[in-house]
GROMACS .gro file of C-alpha atoms in nm:
model
  344
    1MET     CA    1   4.597  -1.164  -5.622
    2THR     CA    2   4.899  -0.916  -5.638
    3ALA     CA    3   4.895  -0.564  -5.711
    4GLN     CA    4   5.069  -0.628  -6.016
    5ASP     CA    5   4.815  -0.894  -6.139
    6LYS     CA    6   4.511  -0.645  -6.018
    7GLY     CA    7   4.682  -0.382  -6.207
    8GLN     CA    8   4.704  -0.612  -6.540
    9LEU     CA    9   4.323  -0.728  -6.472
   10ASP     CA   10   4.155  -0.387  -6.447
   11GLY     CA   11   4.409  -0.213  -6.710
   12GLN     CA   12   4.283  -0.517  -6.978
   13TYR     CA   13   3.927  -0.463  -6.875
   14GLY     CA   14   3.923  -0.112  -6.914
   15LEU     CA   15   4.129  -0.119  -7.232
   16LEU     CA   16   3.900  -0.370  -7.405
   17THR     CA   17   3.586  -0.163  -7.285
   18ASN     CA   18   3.749   0.159  -7.440
   19ILE     CA   19   3.809  -0.035  -7.774
   20ALA     CA   20   3.450  -0.159  -7.767
   21GLN     CA   21   3.357   0.209  -7.760
   22GLU     CA   22   3.562   0.370  -7.993
   23ALA     CA   23   3.497   0.073  -8.253
   24GLY     CA   24   3.114   0.086  -8.189
   25VAL     CA   25   3.054  -0.249  -8.089
   26SER     CA   26   2.961  -0.443  -7.795
   27LEU     CA   27   3.230  -0.599  -7.525
   28SER     CA   28   3.100  -0.891  -7.624
   29THR     CA   29   3.208  -0.852  -7.950
   30VAL     CA   30   3.533  -0.751  -7.897
   31SER     CA   31   3.580  -1.029  -7.673
   32LYS     CA   32   3.467  -1.268  -7.986
   33VAL     CA   33   3.765  -1.097  -8.164
   34VAL     CA   34   4.018  -1.133  -7.892
   35HIS     CA   35   3.937  -1.532  -7.892
   36ARG     CA   36   3.955  -1.535  -8.259
   37ARG     CA   37   3.584  -1.664  -8.292
   38ARG     CA   38   3.454  -1.672  -8.643
   39ASP     CA   39   3.091  -1.514  -8.589
   40VAL     CA   40   3.223  -1.146  -8.636
   41GLY     CA   41   3.186  -0.971  -8.976
   42ALA     CA   42   3.517  -0.933  -9.197
   43ARG     CA   43   3.488  -0.537  -9.140
   44THR     CA   44   3.433  -0.528  -8.762
   45ARG     CA   45   3.700  -0.792  -8.693
   46SER     CA   46   3.961  -0.576  -8.879
   47ARG     CA   47   3.869  -0.263  -8.694
   48VAL     CA   48   3.865  -0.442  -8.359
   49GLU     CA   49   4.182  -0.596  -8.470
   50GLU     CA   50   4.348  -0.271  -8.546
   51LEU     CA   51   4.247  -0.108  -8.231
   52LEU     CA   52   4.406  -0.381  -8.028
   53GLU     CA   53   4.709  -0.377  -8.206
   54GLN     CA   54   4.697   0.037  -8.170
   55TYR     CA   55   4.665  -0.010  -7.803
   56GLY     CA   56   4.941  -0.277  -7.768
   57TYR     CA   57   4.690  -0.527  -7.583
   58VAL     CA   58   4.834  -0.868  -7.558
   59ARG     CA   59   4.628  -1.193  -7.531
   60PRO     CA   60   4.672  -1.337  -7.192
   61TRP     CA   61   4.773  -1.704  -7.338
   62ASP     CA   62   5.040  -1.518  -7.555
   63ARG     CA   63   5.239  -1.380  -7.249
   64GLU     CA   64   5.488  -1.604  -7.148
   65SER     CA   65   5.566  -1.480  -6.841
   66ALA     CA   66   5.196  -1.497  -6.700
   67ALA     CA   67   5.142  -1.697  -6.345
   68SER     CA   68   4.837  -1.916  -6.386
   69ARG     CA   69   4.531  -1.834  -6.180
   70GLN     CA   70   4.245  -2.052  -6.127
   71ILE     CA   71   3.915  -2.003  -6.012
   72ILE     CA   72   3.609  -2.268  -5.963
   73ALA     CA   73   3.291  -2.240  -6.127
   74VAL     CA   74   3.030  -2.489  -5.979
   75PHE     CA   75   2.669  -2.572  -6.118
   76ARG     CA   76   2.387  -2.790  -6.019
   77ASP     CA   77   2.427  -2.989  -6.316
   78LEU     CA   78   2.586  -2.934  -6.662
   79SER     CA   79   2.303  -3.044  -6.874
   80GLY     CA   80   2.047  -2.815  -7.057
   81PRO     CA   81   2.096  -2.533  -7.276
   82TYR     CA   82   2.090  -2.253  -7.008
   83THR     CA   83   2.395  -2.418  -6.821
   84LEU     CA   84   2.619  -2.482  -7.152
   85GLU     CA   85   2.588  -2.118  -7.219
   86VAL     CA   86   2.688  -1.988  -6.867
   87VAL     CA   87   3.001  -2.240  -6.874
   88ARG     CA   88   3.079  -2.095  -7.208
   89GLY     CA   89   3.072  -1.730  -7.067
   90VAL     CA   90   3.253  -1.824  -6.764
   91VAL     CA   91   3.559  -2.017  -6.938
   92GLU     CA   92   3.571  -1.736  -7.214
   93ALA     CA   93   3.557  -1.460  -6.982
   94ALA     CA   94   3.846  -1.625  -6.781
   95GLY     CA   95   4.029  -1.715  -7.047
   96GLU     CA   96   4.047  -1.315  -7.145
   97PHE     CA   97   4.162  -1.252  -6.772
   98GLY     CA   98   4.430  -1.506  -6.824
   99VAL     CA   99   4.275  -1.747  -6.549
  100ASP     CA  100   4.214  -2.127  -6.531
  101VAL     CA  101   3.853  -2.251  -6.476
  102LEU     CA  102   3.776  -2.602  -6.274
  103THR     CA  103   3.423  -2.685  -6.338
  104GLY     CA  104   3.218  -2.909  -6.121
  105THR     CA  105   2.873  -2.977  -6.019
  106THR     CA  106   2.678  -3.009  -5.679
  107SER     CA  107   2.510  -3.353  -5.780
  108ARG     CA  108   2.789  -3.554  -5.564
  109ARG     CA  109   2.968  -3.270  -5.391
  110SER     CA  110   2.801  -3.013  -5.184
  111ILE     CA  111   2.882  -2.668  -5.176
  112SER     CA  112   3.053  -2.692  -4.841
  113GLN     CA  113   3.287  -2.953  -4.991
  114TRP     CA  114   3.335  -2.704  -5.312
  115LEU     CA  115   3.412  -2.435  -5.026
  116GLU     CA  116   3.690  -2.670  -4.893
  117GLU     CA  117   3.820  -2.781  -5.266
  118CYS     CA  118   3.869  -2.391  -5.305
  119LEU     CA  119   4.103  -2.326  -5.019
  120ALA     CA  120   4.272  -2.681  -5.048
  121LEU     CA  121   4.348  -2.579  -5.406
  122GLY     CA  122   4.486  -2.224  -5.335
  123ALA     CA  123   4.190  -2.106  -5.621
  124ALA     CA  124   4.119  -1.717  -5.629
  125GLY     CA  125   3.747  -1.806  -5.563
  126LEU     CA  126   3.424  -1.972  -5.660
  127ILE     CA  127   3.157  -1.894  -5.871
  128ILE     CA  128   2.825  -2.060  -5.784
  129VAL     CA  129   2.531  -2.094  -6.044
  130ILE     CA  130   2.155  -2.136  -5.949
  131SER     CA  131   2.220  -2.300  -5.634
  132MET     CA  132   2.056  -2.262  -5.281
  133LEU     CA  133   2.298  -2.171  -5.031
  134ALA     CA  134   2.243  -2.351  -4.703
  135ASP     CA  135   2.254  -2.068  -4.394
  136ASP     CA  136   2.592  -2.257  -4.290
  137ASP     CA  137   2.762  -2.193  -4.586
  138GLN     CA  138   2.629  -1.825  -4.599
  139ARG     CA  139   2.772  -1.772  -4.282
  140ARG     CA  140   3.096  -1.928  -4.329
  141ILE     CA  141   3.122  -1.725  -4.668
  142VAL     CA  142   3.061  -1.406  -4.462
  143GLU     CA  143   3.287  -1.458  -4.184
  144GLN     CA  144   3.573  -1.613  -4.320
  145ARG     CA  145   3.551  -1.374  -4.612
  146LEU     CA  146   3.558  -1.647  -4.852
  147PRO     CA  147   3.548  -1.492  -5.211
  148VAL     CA  148   3.230  -1.636  -5.377
  149VAL     CA  149   3.008  -1.488  -5.622
  150LEU     CA  150   2.664  -1.605  -5.699
  151VAL     CA  151   2.485  -1.626  -6.051
  152ASP     CA  152   2.105  -1.664  -6.034
  153PRO     CA  153   2.106  -1.774  -5.683
  154LEU     CA  154   1.764  -1.977  -5.602
  155SER     CA  155   1.719  -1.793  -5.261
  156ALA     CA  156   1.809  -1.426  -5.160
  157PRO     CA  157   2.149  -1.453  -5.064
  158SER     CA  158   2.324  -1.269  -4.783
  159ALA     CA  159   2.353  -0.880  -4.886
  160ASP     CA  160   2.759  -0.953  -4.833
  161ILE     CA  161   2.759  -1.198  -5.078
  162PRO     CA  162   2.756  -1.071  -5.448
  163SER     CA  163   2.510  -1.214  -5.707
  164ILE     CA  164   2.480  -1.125  -6.080
  165GLY     CA  165   2.206  -1.199  -6.280
  166VAL     CA  166   1.955  -1.043  -6.538
  167THR     CA  167   1.653  -0.793  -6.574
  168ASN     CA  168   1.408  -1.083  -6.511
  169TRP     CA  169   1.094  -0.887  -6.427
  170SER     CA  170   1.147  -0.637  -6.705
  171GLY     CA  171   1.252  -0.879  -6.974
  172ALA     CA  172   0.929  -1.077  -6.906
  173ARG     CA  173   0.696  -0.803  -6.902
  174GLU     CA  174   0.854  -0.668  -7.244
  175ALA     CA  175   0.747  -1.034  -7.396
  176VAL     CA  176   0.415  -1.044  -7.271
  177GLN     CA  177   0.391  -0.691  -7.411
  178HIS     CA  178   0.508  -0.801  -7.751
  179LEU     CA  179   0.234  -1.054  -7.748
  180LEU     CA  180  -0.013  -0.830  -7.609
  181GLY     CA  181   0.070  -0.570  -7.925
  182LEU     CA  182   0.040  -0.870  -8.167
  183GLY     CA  183  -0.329  -0.885  -8.039
  184HIS     CA  184  -0.312  -1.193  -7.808
  185THR     CA  185  -0.512  -1.129  -7.506
  186ARG     CA  186  -0.557  -1.488  -7.362
  187ILE     CA  187  -0.165  -1.563  -7.282
  188ALA     CA  188  -0.060  -1.839  -7.078
  189MET     CA  189   0.252  -1.895  -6.898
  190VAL     CA  190   0.489  -2.182  -6.805
  191ALA     CA  191   0.640  -2.061  -6.533
  192GLY     CA  192   0.976  -2.159  -6.312
  193ARG     CA  193   0.913  -2.254  -5.968
  194SER     CA  194   0.824  -2.012  -5.670
  195HIS     CA  195   1.151  -2.039  -5.485
  196SER     CA  196   1.329  -1.954  -5.768
  197LEU     CA  197   1.397  -1.575  -5.754
  198ALA     CA  198   1.451  -1.576  -6.143
  199GLY     CA  199   1.126  -1.773  -6.189
  200ALA     CA  200   0.938  -1.537  -5.960
  201ALA     CA  201   1.076  -1.241  -6.112
  202ARG     CA  202   0.953  -1.368  -6.451
  203LEU     CA  203   0.615  -1.461  -6.342
  204HIS     CA  204   0.552  -1.108  -6.163
  205GLY     CA  205   0.686  -0.964  -6.494
  206TYR     CA  206   0.416  -1.157  -6.701
  207ARG     CA  207   0.143  -1.079  -6.444
  208ALA     CA  208   0.248  -0.702  -6.436
  209ALA     CA  209   0.207  -0.657  -6.833
  210LEU     CA  210  -0.151  -0.805  -6.807
  211GLU     CA  211  -0.250  -0.606  -6.545
  212GLU     CA  212  -0.133  -0.312  -6.695
  213ALA     CA  213  -0.326  -0.431  -7.008
  214GLY     CA  214  -0.628  -0.460  -6.796
  215ILE     CA  215  -0.628  -0.824  -6.839
  216GLY     CA  216  -0.697  -1.061  -6.550
  217TYR     CA  217  -0.495  -1.336  -6.437
  218ASP     CA  218  -0.599  -1.669  -6.487
  219PRO     CA  219  -0.454  -1.932  -6.295
  220ALA     CA  220  -0.594  -2.199  -6.517
  221ILE     CA  221  -0.355  -2.124  -6.791
  222VAL     CA  222  -0.048  -2.088  -6.580
  223GLY     CA  223   0.179  -2.383  -6.461
  224SER     CA  224   0.505  -2.418  -6.244
  225THR     CA  225   0.767  -2.628  -6.352
  226ASP     CA  226   1.170  -2.647  -6.318
  227PHE     CA  227   1.340  -2.510  -6.617
  228ASP     CA  228   1.290  -2.861  -6.768
  229TYR     CA  229   1.137  -2.990  -7.114
  230ASP     CA  230   0.959  -3.306  -6.998
  231GLU     CA  231   0.772  -3.119  -6.698
  232ALA     CA  232   0.673  -2.822  -6.955
  233LEU     CA  233   0.553  -3.076  -7.208
  234ALA     CA  234   0.302  -3.223  -6.934
  235VAL     CA  235   0.198  -2.851  -6.839
  236GLY     CA  236   0.172  -2.762  -7.139
  237LEU     CA  237  -0.053  -3.041  -7.279
  238ARG     CA  238  -0.286  -2.949  -6.963
  239ILE     CA  239  -0.314  -2.582  -7.054
  240LEU     CA  240  -0.352  -2.643  -7.448
  241ARG     CA  241  -0.635  -2.894  -7.352
  242GLY     CA  242  -0.835  -2.648  -7.157
  243GLU     CA  243  -1.174  -2.568  -7.245
  244ARG     CA  244  -1.056  -2.172  -7.339
  245ARG     CA  245  -0.753  -2.240  -7.544
  246PRO     CA  246  -0.480  -1.969  -7.521
  247THR     CA  247  -0.345  -1.804  -7.829
  248ALA     CA  248   0.003  -1.770  -7.685
  249VAL     CA  249   0.231  -1.929  -7.431
  250PHE     CA  250   0.535  -1.724  -7.258
  251ALA     CA  251   0.775  -2.008  -7.123
  252ALA     CA  252   1.044  -1.912  -6.837
  253SER     CA  253   1.319  -2.074  -7.030
  254ASP     CA  254   1.411  -2.231  -7.326
  255ALA     CA  255   1.354  -2.588  -7.231
  256GLN     CA  256   1.043  -2.515  -7.106
  257ALA     CA  257   0.959  -2.339  -7.452
  258LEU     CA  258   1.076  -2.660  -7.651
  259GLY     CA  259   0.832  -2.859  -7.419
  260VAL     CA  260   0.549  -2.646  -7.539
  261LEU     CA  261   0.653  -2.675  -7.908
  262GLU     CA  262   0.634  -3.041  -7.859
  263ALA     CA  263   0.301  -3.033  -7.676
  264ALA     CA  264   0.162  -2.809  -7.976
  265ARG     CA  265   0.299  -3.021  -8.216
  266GLN     CA  266   0.123  -3.357  -8.056
  267LEU     CA  267  -0.200  -3.173  -8.055
  268GLY     CA  268  -0.169  -3.082  -8.402
  269LEU     CA  269  -0.155  -2.705  -8.337
  270ARG     CA  270   0.071  -2.489  -8.570
  271VAL     CA  271   0.335  -2.244  -8.458
  272PRO     CA  272   0.272  -1.947  -8.475
  273ASP     CA  273  -0.046  -1.980  -8.676
  274ASP     CA  274  -0.237  -2.150  -8.396
  275LEU     CA  275  -0.037  -2.111  -8.118
  276ALA     CA  276   0.244  -1.831  -8.063
  277VAL     CA  277   0.528  -1.893  -7.872
  278MET     CA  278   0.778  -1.669  -7.669
  279SER     CA  279   1.063  -1.797  -7.444
  280PHE     CA  280   1.305  -1.626  -7.211
  281ASP     CA  281   1.686  -1.702  -7.218
  282ASP     CA  282   1.794  -1.718  -7.602
  283THR     CA  283   2.037  -2.027  -7.571
  284LEU     CA  284   2.179  -2.149  -7.900
  285VAL     CA  285   1.884  -2.436  -7.911
  286ALA     CA  286   1.611  -2.132  -7.947
  287ALA     CA  287   1.739  -2.013  -8.316
  288MET     CA  288   1.768  -2.391  -8.405
  289ALA     CA  289   1.410  -2.461  -8.286
  290SER     CA  290   1.115  -2.562  -8.515
  291PRO     CA  291   0.996  -2.289  -8.588
  292PRO     CA  292   1.299  -2.061  -8.429
  293LEU     CA  293   1.190  -1.912  -8.119
  294SER     CA  294   1.115  -1.550  -8.016
  295ALA     CA  295   1.302  -1.496  -7.702
  296VAL     CA  296   1.434  -1.271  -7.417
  297ARG     CA  297   1.807  -1.282  -7.462
  298GLN     CA  298   2.040  -1.318  -7.174
  299PRO     CA  299   2.381  -1.179  -7.229
  300PHE     CA  300   2.537  -1.506  -7.108
  301GLU     CA  301   2.909  -1.384  -7.211
  302GLU     CA  302   2.874  -1.092  -7.008
  303LEU     CA  303   2.721  -1.277  -6.726
  304GLY     CA  304   3.037  -1.510  -6.725
  305ARG     CA  305   3.282  -1.198  -6.788
  306GLU     CA  306   3.099  -1.020  -6.504
  307ALA     CA  307   3.104  -1.271  -6.264
  308THR     CA  308   3.468  -1.367  -6.323
  309ARG     CA  309   3.581  -0.992  -6.301
  310VAL     CA  310   3.369  -0.916  -5.968
  311LEU     CA  311   3.510  -1.275  -5.842
  312LEU     CA  312   3.884  -1.149  -5.899
  313SER     CA  313   3.812  -0.811  -5.731
  314VAL     CA  314   3.645  -0.925  -5.428
  315ALA     CA  315   3.966  -1.198  -5.395
  316ASP     CA  316   4.151  -0.880  -5.385
  317GLY     CA  317   3.958  -0.732  -5.104
  318ARG     CA  318   3.741  -0.506  -5.322
  319PRO     CA  319   3.388  -0.597  -5.332
  320PRO     CA  320   3.145  -0.416  -5.573
  321ALA     CA  321   2.981  -0.127  -5.524
  322SER     CA  322   2.605  -0.310  -5.520
  323PRO     CA  323   2.567  -0.689  -5.400
  324ARG     CA  324   2.311  -0.754  -5.689
  325ILE     CA  325   2.433  -0.669  -6.032
  326GLU     CA  326   2.140  -0.715  -6.317
  327LEU     CA  327   2.238  -0.704  -6.647
  328ALA     CA  328   2.006  -0.582  -6.947
  329THR     CA  329   1.787  -0.829  -7.138
  330GLU     CA  330   1.713  -0.810  -7.485
  331LEU     CA  331   1.389  -0.920  -7.704
  332VAL     CA  332   1.473  -1.136  -7.994
  333LEU     CA  333   1.201  -1.180  -8.265
  334ARG     CA  334   1.188  -1.519  -8.490
  335ALA     CA  335   0.931  -1.723  -8.649
  336SER     CA  336   0.760  -1.861  -8.333
  337THR     CA  337   0.516  -1.553  -8.274
  338SER     CA  338   0.278  -1.376  -8.494
  339ALA     CA  339  -0.074  -1.223  -8.470
  340PRO     CA  340  -0.358  -1.438  -8.354
  341ARG     CA  341  -0.527  -1.603  -8.670
  342THR     CA  342  -0.862  -1.519  -8.536
  343PRO     CA  343  -0.988  -1.307  -8.240
  344ARG     CA  344  -1.037  -1.460  -7.915
   0.00000   0.00000   0.00000
């Protein structure tokens, strides 16, 4: 990245941040207007467009002289609602910064091979999403100073490799506190695997909320799975068939929450009358579920934007002030949660 490119990147990012503040909206909303998305109100769109014009913002694809840069975003797979949301966030953010994105998976090509591909293509750097970095790969990244940013890594990376995620512990704690506030005292959890940093943090947040409420942890109503529908369905059936059925379930992802909804349906339980269900992620499928899922919302667009911004800064030799960046979550309430029908 040249000094001119760096200046343009920082200038445009700062400009959009200032516009968001002046318009009284989020940076995500400004990004939607920049990309001419339809899910922004007419009055808000008009105000943001007015400020964009006032400050002389030029969309990256409108700059005929802009040099094409490229980054690579690598995922474990390209299935599941979480992956699709993160892909969208990275691609939209890269477009905002005038950067092309090559996406791929680790299913047939290892991380080390993607590092080679990054060098061969002369790409600015690599964003790696939900993957386990081998020690050799970590050493190579650090020793050769390869521009790499991790999003929700499965294991704790070297302090020299920046990583980005969300406030998993506090988000999970807030979700369970909401269920407790509704009157639920027997709350199950379909958790992530213990080797997943995000999964472990969400389980710890769940346990913290119960402990603060004076409720003991019951392993009989907790099951760990991948962030996967089929596994969550099986665990959900086991938990809901137990001797003392819970009145609420907190799932560590939308895919797992959908599995719990199906388990409840198969057992003839109505959500939320017989069982409240709370999720974590709030991908597009959460609002389309039946009933629509209450969920802890991850800021996917901000994740993509921040990962892209940090990566381009690292490529220019400017590492972030902190190796770990956590973005705040938000509780979104819909029809899948309500007070228990009868005290338990």
